[in-house]
Structure formats: C-alpha cells, structure tokens
C-alpha cells in the first residue's frame, strides 16, 4: 500500500464498519442527546450521576465516530490476498515465537472482528519484523520491554474471514 494511512479491509468488514458508523452518527447521537437532556432536566448537574455518565458515553461515541470516519476514508476494499508463501497484510501467519506456534492475522484489528484469530498490525514490532518474509525465514524483533524475540515463519495462508 502506497499510503501509510491506508487500511486494507474486506468488503464484509467495510460494510460492518459503515453500518456501525451510520448507527452511531444517526440514532446513536440522537439517543445520547436525549439522555443528556433528560438528565439535565433533573436539576443540579454537579451531583447528577446520570448526566455525567451520559456525557462520558457521548465522548466515547464521538471518539468512535471519528475513528470510523478516518478508517473508512482511507480504506482500500479488496479481497484477501491469495497466499504466495510471503507475509503480507491480510494473510494469516503461523509463526514460532519463543518456542510456541501462534496463528494470527496481519492487518487491522477491525478486520479480525468476530474471528478467533489475534490480529497484529503491520506497524507493530512483530508485524514490521515479519512483513515480506517467506515460509522458513527467521528474524528477531525488539519487544516493547526491550527483550529480543526470535520468530520463524511456519505457514502463510489466505485469510478467509
């Protein structure tokens, strides 16, 4: 992907996120505004727990709306890349990490929603270390705690959702 802001999504993931955005920015905003207004009518706002809870939820909704808008604005909708035995965004990786085999998806966490696979970003220490490697290749990366971790690529499979 040429633009580092771009995020690869399947059509299903895009549709799911677009539906969530539509719900939050329409009925979700109206519902929280009504809850805030109802709590405001109860009187003293300093000690009004319902008002403060609704305002907190409103902040979370607005943050999620901004995240979704940004994600969808830069989304590249395509089918999962066909596995060629090379680690790339949108593939399912089986890797040996610290002596254990782990299977995970390399991509955006929103892509793996509803899947039992862990998802690692291509920008994460692990993701950036293995991007472009082939089956049988080994490398190491530095974990956030400073520890050097060895990783070997066991398999690269096509993501089927």
PDB file of N, CA and C in Angstrom, residues 12-53:
ATOM      1  N   UNK A  12     -16.878  -7.226   3.506  1.00  0.00           N
ATOM      2  CA  UNK A  12     -17.695  -7.502   4.695  1.00  0.00           C
ATOM      3  C   UNK A  12     -17.292  -6.610   5.860  1.00  0.00           C
ATOM      4  N   UNK A  13     -15.993  -6.469   6.102  1.00  0.00           N
ATOM      5  CA  UNK A  13     -15.519  -5.624   7.203  1.00  0.00           C
ATOM      6  C   UNK A  13     -15.897  -4.171   6.948  1.00  0.00           C
ATOM      7  N   UNK A  14     -15.738  -3.714   5.716  1.00  0.00           N
ATOM      8  CA  UNK A  14     -16.097  -2.332   5.376  1.00  0.00           C
ATOM      9  C   UNK A  14     -17.589  -2.097   5.621  1.00  0.00           C
ATOM     10  N   UNK A  15     -18.421  -3.019   5.141  1.00  0.00           N
ATOM     11  CA  UNK A  15     -19.867  -2.875   5.303  1.00  0.00           C
ATOM     12  C   UNK A  15     -20.259  -2.860   6.782  1.00  0.00           C
ATOM     13  N   UNK A  16     -19.642  -3.718   7.576  1.00  0.00           N
ATOM     14  CA  UNK A  16     -19.930  -3.780   9.011  1.00  0.00           C
ATOM     15  C   UNK A  16     -19.549  -2.473   9.694  1.00  0.00           C
ATOM     16  N   UNK A  17     -18.386  -1.938   9.365  1.00  0.00           N
ATOM     17  CA  UNK A  17     -17.930  -0.688   9.975  1.00  0.00           C
ATOM     18  C   UNK A  17     -18.764   0.502   9.503  1.00  0.00           C
ATOM     19  N   UNK A  18     -19.178   0.501   8.236  1.00  0.00           N
ATOM     20  CA  UNK A  18     -20.024   1.571   7.709  1.00  0.00           C
ATOM     21  C   UNK A  18     -21.381   1.551   8.403  1.00  0.00           C
ATOM     22  N   UNK A  19     -21.929   0.363   8.632  1.00  0.00           N
ATOM     23  CA  UNK A  19     -23.212   0.252   9.334  1.00  0.00           C
ATOM     24  C   UNK A  19     -23.081   0.749  10.772  1.00  0.00           C
ATOM     25  N   UNK A  20     -21.970   0.430  11.424  1.00  0.00           N
ATOM     26  CA  UNK A  20     -21.739   0.925  12.785  1.00  0.00           C
ATOM     27  C   UNK A  20     -21.648   2.450  12.787  1.00  0.00           C
ATOM     28  N   UNK A  21     -20.930   3.010  11.831  1.00  0.00           N
ATOM     29  CA  UNK A  21     -20.813   4.467  11.734  1.00  0.00           C
ATOM     30  C   UNK A  21     -22.183   5.107  11.508  1.00  0.00           C
ATOM     31  N   UNK A  22     -22.972   4.549  10.605  1.00  0.00           N
ATOM     32  CA  UNK A  22     -24.304   5.087  10.334  1.00  0.00           C
ATOM     33  C   UNK A  22     -25.181   5.045  11.588  1.00  0.00           C
ATOM     34  N   UNK A  23     -25.113   3.961  12.338  1.00  0.00           N
ATOM     35  CA  UNK A  23     -25.893   3.823  13.567  1.00  0.00           C
ATOM     36  C   UNK A  23     -25.442   4.839  14.619  1.00  0.00           C
ATOM     37  N   UNK A  24     -24.130   4.952  14.818  1.00  0.00           N
ATOM     38  CA  UNK A  24     -23.624   5.872  15.841  1.00  0.00           C
ATOM     39  C   UNK A  24     -23.877   7.324  15.486  1.00  0.00           C
ATOM     40  N   UNK A  25     -23.684   7.683  14.224  1.00  0.00           N
ATOM     41  CA  UNK A  25     -23.822   9.088  13.843  1.00  0.00           C
ATOM     42  C   UNK A  25     -25.271   9.503  13.638  1.00  0.00           C
ATOM     43  N   UNK A  26     -26.181   8.554  13.574  1.00  0.00           N
ATOM     44  CA  UNK A  26     -27.609   8.874  13.439  1.00  0.00           C
ATOM     45  C   UNK A  26     -28.328   8.614  14.749  1.00  0.00           C
ATOM     46  N   UNK A  27     -28.944   7.433  14.858  1.00  0.00           N
ATOM     47  CA  UNK A  27     -29.708   7.113  16.072  1.00  0.00           C
ATOM     48  C   UNK A  27     -28.869   7.162  17.361  1.00  0.00           C
ATOM     49  N   UNK A  28     -27.615   6.785  17.285  1.00  0.00           N
ATOM     50  CA  UNK A  28     -26.762   6.802  18.475  1.00  0.00           C
ATOM     51  C   UNK A  28     -26.597   8.211  19.037  1.00  0.00           C
ATOM     52  N   UNK A  29     -26.339   9.163  18.172  1.00  0.00           N
ATOM     53  CA  UNK A  29     -26.204  10.563  18.603  1.00  0.00           C
ATOM     54  C   UNK A  29     -27.524  11.099  19.155  1.00  0.00           C
ATOM     55  N   UNK A  30     -28.627  10.778  18.478  1.00  0.00           N
ATOM     56  CA  UNK A  30     -29.932  11.256  18.941  1.00  0.00           C
ATOM     57  C   UNK A  30     -30.270  10.677  20.317  1.00  0.00           C
ATOM     58  N   UNK A  31     -30.011   9.386  20.511  1.00  0.00           N
ATOM     59  CA  UNK A  31     -30.308   8.729  21.790  1.00  0.00           C
ATOM     60  C   UNK A  31     -29.503   9.339  22.928  1.00  0.00           C
ATOM     61  N   UNK A  32     -28.220   9.545  22.724  1.00  0.00           N
ATOM     62  CA  UNK A  32     -27.391  10.083  23.808  1.00  0.00           C
ATOM     63  C   UNK A  32     -27.757  11.538  24.083  1.00  0.00           C
ATOM     64  N   UNK A  33     -28.115  12.289  23.064  1.00  0.00           N
ATOM     65  CA  UNK A  33     -28.541  13.677  23.271  1.00  0.00           C
ATOM     66  C   UNK A  33     -29.825  13.712  24.109  1.00  0.00           C
ATOM     67  N   UNK A  34     -30.742  12.783  23.840  1.00  0.00           N
ATOM     68  CA  UNK A  34     -31.988  12.720  24.614  1.00  0.00           C
ATOM     69  C   UNK A  34     -31.697  12.345  26.068  1.00  0.00           C
ATOM     70  N   UNK A  35     -30.761  11.415  26.293  1.00  0.00           N
ATOM     71  CA  UNK A  35     -30.400  11.022  27.660  1.00  0.00           C
ATOM     72  C   UNK A  35     -29.753  12.182  28.410  1.00  0.00           C
ATOM     73  N   UNK A  36     -28.919  12.936  27.732  1.00  0.00           N
ATOM     74  CA  UNK A  36     -28.272  14.096  28.369  1.00  0.00           C
ATOM     75  C   UNK A  36     -29.328  15.141  28.734  1.00  0.00           C
ATOM     76  N   UNK A  37     -30.251  15.386  27.818  1.00  0.00           N
ATOM     77  CA  UNK A  37     -31.296  16.385  28.074  1.00  0.00           C
ATOM     78  C   UNK A  37     -32.192  15.954  29.242  1.00  0.00           C
ATOM     79  N   UNK A  38     -32.551  14.682  29.276  1.00  0.00           N
ATOM     80  CA  UNK A  38     -33.390  14.181  30.369  1.00  0.00           C
ATOM     81  C   UNK A  38     -32.661  14.314  31.706  1.00  0.00           C
ATOM     82  N   UNK A  39     -31.379  14.000  31.712  1.00  0.00           N
ATOM     83  CA  UNK A  39     -30.598  14.111  32.959  1.00  0.00           C
ATOM     84  C   UNK A  39     -30.425  15.568  33.352  1.00  0.00           C
ATOM     85  N   UNK A  40     -30.279  16.448  32.374  1.00  0.00           N
ATOM     86  CA  UNK A  40     -30.110  17.874  32.641  1.00  0.00           C
ATOM     87  C   UNK A  40     -31.368  18.442  33.319  1.00  0.00           C
ATOM     88  N   UNK A  41     -32.525  17.924  32.925  1.00  0.00           N
ATOM     89  CA  UNK A  41     -33.789  18.399  33.482  1.00  0.00           C
ATOM     90  C   UNK A  41     -33.979  17.980  34.941  1.00  0.00           C
ATOM     91  N   UNK A  42     -33.158  17.028  35.405  1.00  0.00           N
ATOM     92  CA  UNK A  42     -33.262  16.580  36.796  1.00  0.00           C
ATOM     93  C   UNK A  42     -32.725  17.613  37.770  1.00  0.00           C
ATOM     94  N   UNK A  43     -32.013  18.599  37.277  1.00  0.00           N
ATOM     95  CA  UNK A  43     -31.548  19.660  38.175  1.00  0.00           C
ATOM     96  C   UNK A  43     -30.047  19.740  38.288  1.00  0.00           C
ATOM     97  N   UNK A  44     -29.567  19.955  39.505  1.00  0.00           N
ATOM     98  CA  UNK A  44     -28.156  20.195  39.828  1.00  0.00           C
ATOM     99  C   UNK A  44     -27.233  19.238  39.070  1.00  0.00           C
ATOM    100  N   UNK A  45     -26.413  19.801  38.170  1.00  0.00           N
ATOM    101  CA  UNK A  45     -25.547  18.962  37.332  1.00  0.00           C
ATOM    102  C   UNK A  45     -24.300  18.480  38.065  1.00  0.00           C
ATOM    103  N   UNK A  46     -23.909  19.182  39.121  1.00  0.00           N
ATOM    104  CA  UNK A  46     -22.679  18.800  39.842  1.00  0.00           C
ATOM    105  C   UNK A  46     -22.774  17.402  40.434  1.00  0.00           C
ATOM    106  N   UNK A  47     -23.937  17.055  40.945  1.00  0.00           N
ATOM    107  CA  UNK A  47     -24.091  15.756  41.607  1.00  0.00           C
ATOM    108  C   UNK A  47     -25.051  14.855  40.851  1.00  0.00           C
ATOM    109  N   UNK A  48     -25.164  15.060  39.563  1.00  0.00           N
ATOM    110  CA  UNK A  48     -26.079  14.290  38.743  1.00  0.00           C
ATOM    111  C   UNK A  48     -25.288  13.191  38.018  1.00  0.00           C
ATOM    112  N   UNK A  49     -25.266  11.998  38.613  1.00  0.00           N
ATOM    113  CA  UNK A  49     -24.502  10.882  38.050  1.00  0.00           C
ATOM    114  C   UNK A  49     -24.965  10.480  36.665  1.00  0.00           C
ATOM    115  N   UNK A  50     -26.284  10.519  36.428  1.00  0.00           N
ATOM    116  CA  UNK A  50     -26.810  10.150  35.120  1.00  0.00           C
ATOM    117  C   UNK A  50     -26.331  11.090  34.023  1.00  0.00           C
ATOM    118  N   UNK A  51     -26.264  12.370  34.348  1.00  0.00           N
ATOM    119  CA  UNK A  51     -25.786  13.365  33.395  1.00  0.00           C
ATOM    120  C   UNK A  51     -24.321  13.111  33.049  1.00  0.00           C
ATOM    121  N   UNK A  52     -23.506  12.920  34.089  1.00  0.00           N
ATOM    122  CA  UNK A  52     -22.076  12.710  33.853  1.00  0.00           C
ATOM    123  C   UNK A  52     -21.809  11.402  33.102  1.00  0.00           C
ATOM    124  N   UNK A  53     -22.566  10.362  33.410  1.00  0.00           N
ATOM    125  CA  UNK A  53     -22.410   9.089  32.696  1.00  0.00           C
ATOM    126  C   UNK A  53     -22.780   9.249  31.222  1.00  0.00           C
TER     127      UNK A  53
END
